[in-house]
Coordinates of C-alpha atoms in Angstrom, one line a residue:
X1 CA -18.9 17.2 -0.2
X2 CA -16.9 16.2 2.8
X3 CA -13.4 18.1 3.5
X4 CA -11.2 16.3 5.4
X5 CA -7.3 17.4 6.4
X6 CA -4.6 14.6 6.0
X7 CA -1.8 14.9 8.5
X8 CA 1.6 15.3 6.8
X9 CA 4.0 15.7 9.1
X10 CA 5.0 19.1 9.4
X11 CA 2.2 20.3 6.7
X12 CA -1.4 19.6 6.6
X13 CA -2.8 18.4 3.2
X14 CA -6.9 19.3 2.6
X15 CA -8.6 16.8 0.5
X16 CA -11.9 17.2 -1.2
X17 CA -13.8 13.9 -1.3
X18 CA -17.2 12.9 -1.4
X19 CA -19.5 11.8 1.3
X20 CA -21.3 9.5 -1.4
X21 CA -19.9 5.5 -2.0
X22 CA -19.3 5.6 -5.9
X23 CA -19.6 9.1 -6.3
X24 CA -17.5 11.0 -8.7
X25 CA -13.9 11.9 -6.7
X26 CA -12.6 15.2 -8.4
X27 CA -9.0 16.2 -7.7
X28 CA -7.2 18.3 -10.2
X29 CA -6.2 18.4 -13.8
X30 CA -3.3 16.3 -13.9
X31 CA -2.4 13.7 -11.5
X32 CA -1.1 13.6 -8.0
X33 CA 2.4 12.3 -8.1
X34 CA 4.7 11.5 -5.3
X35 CA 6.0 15.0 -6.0
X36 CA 3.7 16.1 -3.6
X37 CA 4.2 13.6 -1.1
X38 CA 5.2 15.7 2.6
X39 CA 8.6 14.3 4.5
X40 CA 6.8 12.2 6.5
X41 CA 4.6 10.0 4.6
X42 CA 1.8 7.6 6.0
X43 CA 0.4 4.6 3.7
X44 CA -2.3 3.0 4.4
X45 CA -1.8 -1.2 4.4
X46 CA -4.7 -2.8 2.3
X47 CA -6.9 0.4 3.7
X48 CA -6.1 0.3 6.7
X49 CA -6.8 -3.5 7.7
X50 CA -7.3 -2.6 11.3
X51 CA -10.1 -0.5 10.3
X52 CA -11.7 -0.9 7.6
X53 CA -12.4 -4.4 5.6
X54 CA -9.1 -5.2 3.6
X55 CA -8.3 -4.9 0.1
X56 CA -12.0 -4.0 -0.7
X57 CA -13.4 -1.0 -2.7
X58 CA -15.5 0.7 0.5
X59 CA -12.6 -0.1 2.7
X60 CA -9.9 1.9 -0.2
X61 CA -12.5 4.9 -0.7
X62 CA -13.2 5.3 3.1
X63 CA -9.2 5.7 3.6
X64 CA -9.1 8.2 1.2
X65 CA -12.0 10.1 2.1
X66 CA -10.9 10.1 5.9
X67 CA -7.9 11.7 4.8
X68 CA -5.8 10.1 7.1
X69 CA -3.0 8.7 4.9
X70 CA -1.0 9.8 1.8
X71 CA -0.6 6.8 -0.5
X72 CA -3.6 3.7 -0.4
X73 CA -1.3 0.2 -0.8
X74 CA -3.9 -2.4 -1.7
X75 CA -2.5 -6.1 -3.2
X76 CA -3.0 -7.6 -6.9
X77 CA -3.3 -11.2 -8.5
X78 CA -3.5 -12.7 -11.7
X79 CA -6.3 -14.7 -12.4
X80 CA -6.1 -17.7 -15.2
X81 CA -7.2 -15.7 -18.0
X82 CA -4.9 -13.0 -17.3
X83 CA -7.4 -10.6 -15.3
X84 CA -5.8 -8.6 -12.6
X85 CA -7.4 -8.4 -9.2
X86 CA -7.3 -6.6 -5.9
X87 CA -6.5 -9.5 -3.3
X88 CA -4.0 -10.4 -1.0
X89 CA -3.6 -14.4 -0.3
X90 CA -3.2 -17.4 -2.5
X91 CA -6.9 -18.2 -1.9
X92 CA -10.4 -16.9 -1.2
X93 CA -10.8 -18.0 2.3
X94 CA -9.8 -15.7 4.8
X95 CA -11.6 -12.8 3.2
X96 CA -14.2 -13.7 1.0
X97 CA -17.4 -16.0 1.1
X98 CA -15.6 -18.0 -1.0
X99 CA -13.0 -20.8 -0.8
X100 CA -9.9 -21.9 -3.0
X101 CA -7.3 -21.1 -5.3
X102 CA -7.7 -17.3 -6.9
X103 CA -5.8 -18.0 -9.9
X104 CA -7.9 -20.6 -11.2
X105 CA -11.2 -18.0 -11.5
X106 CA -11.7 -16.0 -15.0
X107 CA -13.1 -12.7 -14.5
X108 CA -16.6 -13.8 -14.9
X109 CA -16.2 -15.7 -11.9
X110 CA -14.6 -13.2 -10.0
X111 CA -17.6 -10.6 -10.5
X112 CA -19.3 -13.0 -7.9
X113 CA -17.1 -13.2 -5.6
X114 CA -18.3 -11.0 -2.3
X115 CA -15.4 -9.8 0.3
X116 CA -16.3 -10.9 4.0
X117 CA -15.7 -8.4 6.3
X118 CA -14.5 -8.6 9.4
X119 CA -16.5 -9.0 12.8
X120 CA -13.5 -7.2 15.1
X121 CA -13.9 -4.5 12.7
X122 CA -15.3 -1.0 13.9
X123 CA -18.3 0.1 12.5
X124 CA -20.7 -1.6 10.1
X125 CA -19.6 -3.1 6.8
X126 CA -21.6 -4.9 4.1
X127 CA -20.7 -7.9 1.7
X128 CA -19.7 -6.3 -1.7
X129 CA -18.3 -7.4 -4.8
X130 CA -14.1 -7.8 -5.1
X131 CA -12.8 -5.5 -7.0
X132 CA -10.6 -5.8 -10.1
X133 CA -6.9 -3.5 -10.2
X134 CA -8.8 -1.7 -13.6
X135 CA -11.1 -0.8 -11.0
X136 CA -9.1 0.8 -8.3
X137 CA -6.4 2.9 -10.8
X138 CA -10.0 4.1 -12.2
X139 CA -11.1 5.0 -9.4
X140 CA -8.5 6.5 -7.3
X141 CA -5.5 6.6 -10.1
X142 CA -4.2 10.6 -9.7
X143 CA -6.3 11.5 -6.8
X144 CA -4.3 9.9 -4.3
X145 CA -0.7 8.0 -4.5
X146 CA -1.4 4.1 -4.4
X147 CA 1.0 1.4 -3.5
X148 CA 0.4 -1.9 -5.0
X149 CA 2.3 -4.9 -4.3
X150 CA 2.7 -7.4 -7.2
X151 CA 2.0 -10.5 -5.9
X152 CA 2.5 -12.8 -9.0
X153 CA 5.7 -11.5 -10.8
X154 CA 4.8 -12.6 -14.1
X155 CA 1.9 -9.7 -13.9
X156 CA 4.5 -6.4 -13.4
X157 CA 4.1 -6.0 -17.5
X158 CA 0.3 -6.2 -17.9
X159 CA 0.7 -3.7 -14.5
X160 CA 3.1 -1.5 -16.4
X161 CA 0.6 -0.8 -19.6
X162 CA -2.6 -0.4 -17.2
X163 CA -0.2 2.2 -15.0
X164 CA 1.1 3.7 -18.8
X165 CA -2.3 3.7 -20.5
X166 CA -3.2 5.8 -17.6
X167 CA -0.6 8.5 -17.0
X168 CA 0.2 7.0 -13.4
X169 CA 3.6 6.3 -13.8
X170 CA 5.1 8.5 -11.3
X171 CA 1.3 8.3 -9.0
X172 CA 1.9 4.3 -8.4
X173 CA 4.4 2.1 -6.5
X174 CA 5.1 -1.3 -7.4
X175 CA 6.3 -3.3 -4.6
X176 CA 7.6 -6.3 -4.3
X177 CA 10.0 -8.8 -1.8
X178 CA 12.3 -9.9 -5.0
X179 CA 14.8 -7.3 -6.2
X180 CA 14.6 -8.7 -9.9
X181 CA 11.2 -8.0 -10.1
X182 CA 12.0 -4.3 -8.4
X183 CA 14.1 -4.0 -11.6
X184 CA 12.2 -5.3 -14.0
X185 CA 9.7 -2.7 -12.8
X186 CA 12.1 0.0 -13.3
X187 CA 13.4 -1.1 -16.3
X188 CA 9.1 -0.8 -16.9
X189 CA 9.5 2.8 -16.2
X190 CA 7.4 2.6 -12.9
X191 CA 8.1 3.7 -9.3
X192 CA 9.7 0.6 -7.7
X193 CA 9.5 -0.7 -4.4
X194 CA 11.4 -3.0 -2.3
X195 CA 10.1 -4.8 1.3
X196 CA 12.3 -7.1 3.0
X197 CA 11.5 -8.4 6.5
X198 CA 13.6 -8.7 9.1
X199 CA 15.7 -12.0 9.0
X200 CA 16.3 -10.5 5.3
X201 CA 17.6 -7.2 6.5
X202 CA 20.5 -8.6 8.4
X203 CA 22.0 -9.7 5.3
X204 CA 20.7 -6.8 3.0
X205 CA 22.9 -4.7 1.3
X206 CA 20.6 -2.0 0.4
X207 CA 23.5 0.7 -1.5
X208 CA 23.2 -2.1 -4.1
X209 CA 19.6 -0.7 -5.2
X210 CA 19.8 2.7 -5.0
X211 CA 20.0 2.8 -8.9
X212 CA 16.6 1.0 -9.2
X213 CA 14.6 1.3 -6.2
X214 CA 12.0 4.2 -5.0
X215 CA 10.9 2.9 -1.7
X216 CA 12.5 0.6 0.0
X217 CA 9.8 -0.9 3.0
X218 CA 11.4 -2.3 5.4
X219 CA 10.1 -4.3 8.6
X220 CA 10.0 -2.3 11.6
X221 CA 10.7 -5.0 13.6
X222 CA 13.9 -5.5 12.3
X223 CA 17.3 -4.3 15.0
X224 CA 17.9 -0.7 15.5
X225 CA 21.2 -1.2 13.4
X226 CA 19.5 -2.7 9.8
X227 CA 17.2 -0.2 10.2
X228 CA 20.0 2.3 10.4
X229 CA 21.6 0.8 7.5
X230 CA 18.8 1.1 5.2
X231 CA 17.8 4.9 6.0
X232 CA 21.7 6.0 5.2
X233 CA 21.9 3.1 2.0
X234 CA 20.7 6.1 -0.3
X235 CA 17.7 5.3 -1.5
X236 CA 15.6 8.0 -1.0
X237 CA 12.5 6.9 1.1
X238 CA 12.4 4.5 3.4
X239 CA 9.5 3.1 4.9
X240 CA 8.6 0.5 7.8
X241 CA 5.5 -2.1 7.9
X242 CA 3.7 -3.2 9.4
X243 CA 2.8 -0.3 12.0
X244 CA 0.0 -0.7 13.9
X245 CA 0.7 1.4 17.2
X246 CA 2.2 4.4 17.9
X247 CA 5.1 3.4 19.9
X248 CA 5.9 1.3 16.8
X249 CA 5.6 4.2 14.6
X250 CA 7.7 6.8 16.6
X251 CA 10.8 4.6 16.7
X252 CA 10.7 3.9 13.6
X253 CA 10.8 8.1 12.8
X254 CA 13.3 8.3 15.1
X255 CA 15.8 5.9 13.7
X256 CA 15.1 7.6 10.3
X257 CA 12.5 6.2 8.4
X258 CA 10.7 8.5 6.6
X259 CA 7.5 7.0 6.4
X260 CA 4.9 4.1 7.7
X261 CA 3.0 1.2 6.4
X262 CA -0.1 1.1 8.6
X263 CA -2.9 -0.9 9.7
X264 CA -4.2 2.1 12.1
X265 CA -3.9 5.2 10.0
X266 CA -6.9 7.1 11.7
X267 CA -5.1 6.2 15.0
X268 CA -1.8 7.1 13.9
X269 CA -3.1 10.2 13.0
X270 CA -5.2 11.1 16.1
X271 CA -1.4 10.2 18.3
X272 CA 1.0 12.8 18.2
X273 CA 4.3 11.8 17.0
X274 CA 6.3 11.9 20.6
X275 CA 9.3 14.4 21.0
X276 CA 12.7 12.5 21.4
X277 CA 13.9 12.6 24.7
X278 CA 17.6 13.1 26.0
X279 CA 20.4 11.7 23.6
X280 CA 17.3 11.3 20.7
X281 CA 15.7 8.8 22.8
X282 CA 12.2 8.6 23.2

């Protein structure tokens, strides 16, 4: 077994993982919930897609076994005979072997579809098989907090009864960019989240979701005044994507968020968050 120590702000989280690919993960006898999720929370964006091969299963099982983030986000789509699966864009050919349209595949044809990784990656990555959502909330569902980001509205109900059947209701965040489908989510009885980029935040009026909304993620490149606006809106955790560098990250702590989305969570977690200088500036 490998032990490895995720950073969590002002507290340091041990998790027990294994060193094996496809080994059994043990974690405790009822679910991790975001309950146990420190002040300062890092997520790690598809895995960490700056480090390891996006949306795929060794990419997701290597961020949690590094320990380096609290919550995995990883993406879904529907496929045409309803199957849900782990990818991010519209078709197969950034990422995969493959090329077009992902919601004209059944699941048969999905089981031979191989995820290409990337050659500016670090390390050494093999071709593997895409993975299905069944596949990462059975395999990681209560050992870790996951994030997954609806990317076809009309699947947030088959989501809901995968998350119910499982007991991951308060382990699992739904995001989404449309705040309909944030409360429709709700409504669902799962944890909802919110992103909105930065031309969207100067119009925002984030007070009006505090009844339905969990996270809301907000774009860190958006002006030091929307993002002030969302952390003091009143929903309770706000979090900014998509970090990549520490200097990104410690301005966004500074101004309030209470989290990061990140493509670099094993470098996030090897920088030291800097002290604010005079006046809280860094």
């Amino acid at each position: 077994m490998v032990i490895t120590t995720a950073l969590t702000g002002l507290t340091a989280l041990t998790l027990t993982a294994p060193s094996g690919y496809l080994a059994p993960i043990e974690w405790g006898r009822v679910p991790l919930t975001l309950d146990a999720l420190p002040r300062v929370v890092y997520t790690a964006h598809r895995g960490g897609a700056l480090e390891v091969p996006e949306n795929s299963m060794a990419g997701l099982l290597t961020a949690y076994e590094r320990g380096t983030a609290q919550v995995i986000d990883f993406d879904t789509r529907i496929l045409r005979d309803g199957t849900l699966v782990v990818m991010h864009d519209k078709t197969l050919d950034r990422t995969t072997y493959a090329t077009g349209p992902v919601h004209l595949l059944d699941r048969y044809q999905w089981h031979g579809v191989l995820v290409r990784p990337d050659a500016s990656l670090p390390g050494r990555w093999r071709p593997e098989r895409a993975p299905t959502v069944e596949e990462v909330l059975d395999r990681f569902g209560g050992r870790i907090m996951l994030m997954l980001e609806a990317k076809d509205p009309r699947s947030v109900g088959k989501l809901a009864g995968m998350i119910r059947a499982r007991g991951l209701t308060r382990s699992v965040f739904v995001n989404t960019n449309t705040p309909s489908v944030a409360r429709r989510a709700h409504e669902l009885g799962l944890l909802a989240q919110l992103w909105r980029s930065k031309e969207q935040m100067r119009t925002d009026r984030p007070e009006q979701w505090t009844s339905y909304v969990d996270v809301l993620d907000v774009d860190y490149k958006a002006r030091d005044s929307d993002l002030r606006r969302a952390v003091n809106s009143g929903v309770p955790r706000v979090w900014a994507h998509t970090v990549t560098t520490a200097k990104q990250r410690d301005r966004v702590l500074r101004l309030g968020c209470n989290g990061v989305i990140t493509d670099t969570p094993g470098l996030l977690a090897r920088t030291p968050v800097a002290p604010a200088g005079p006046a809280g500036r860094a």
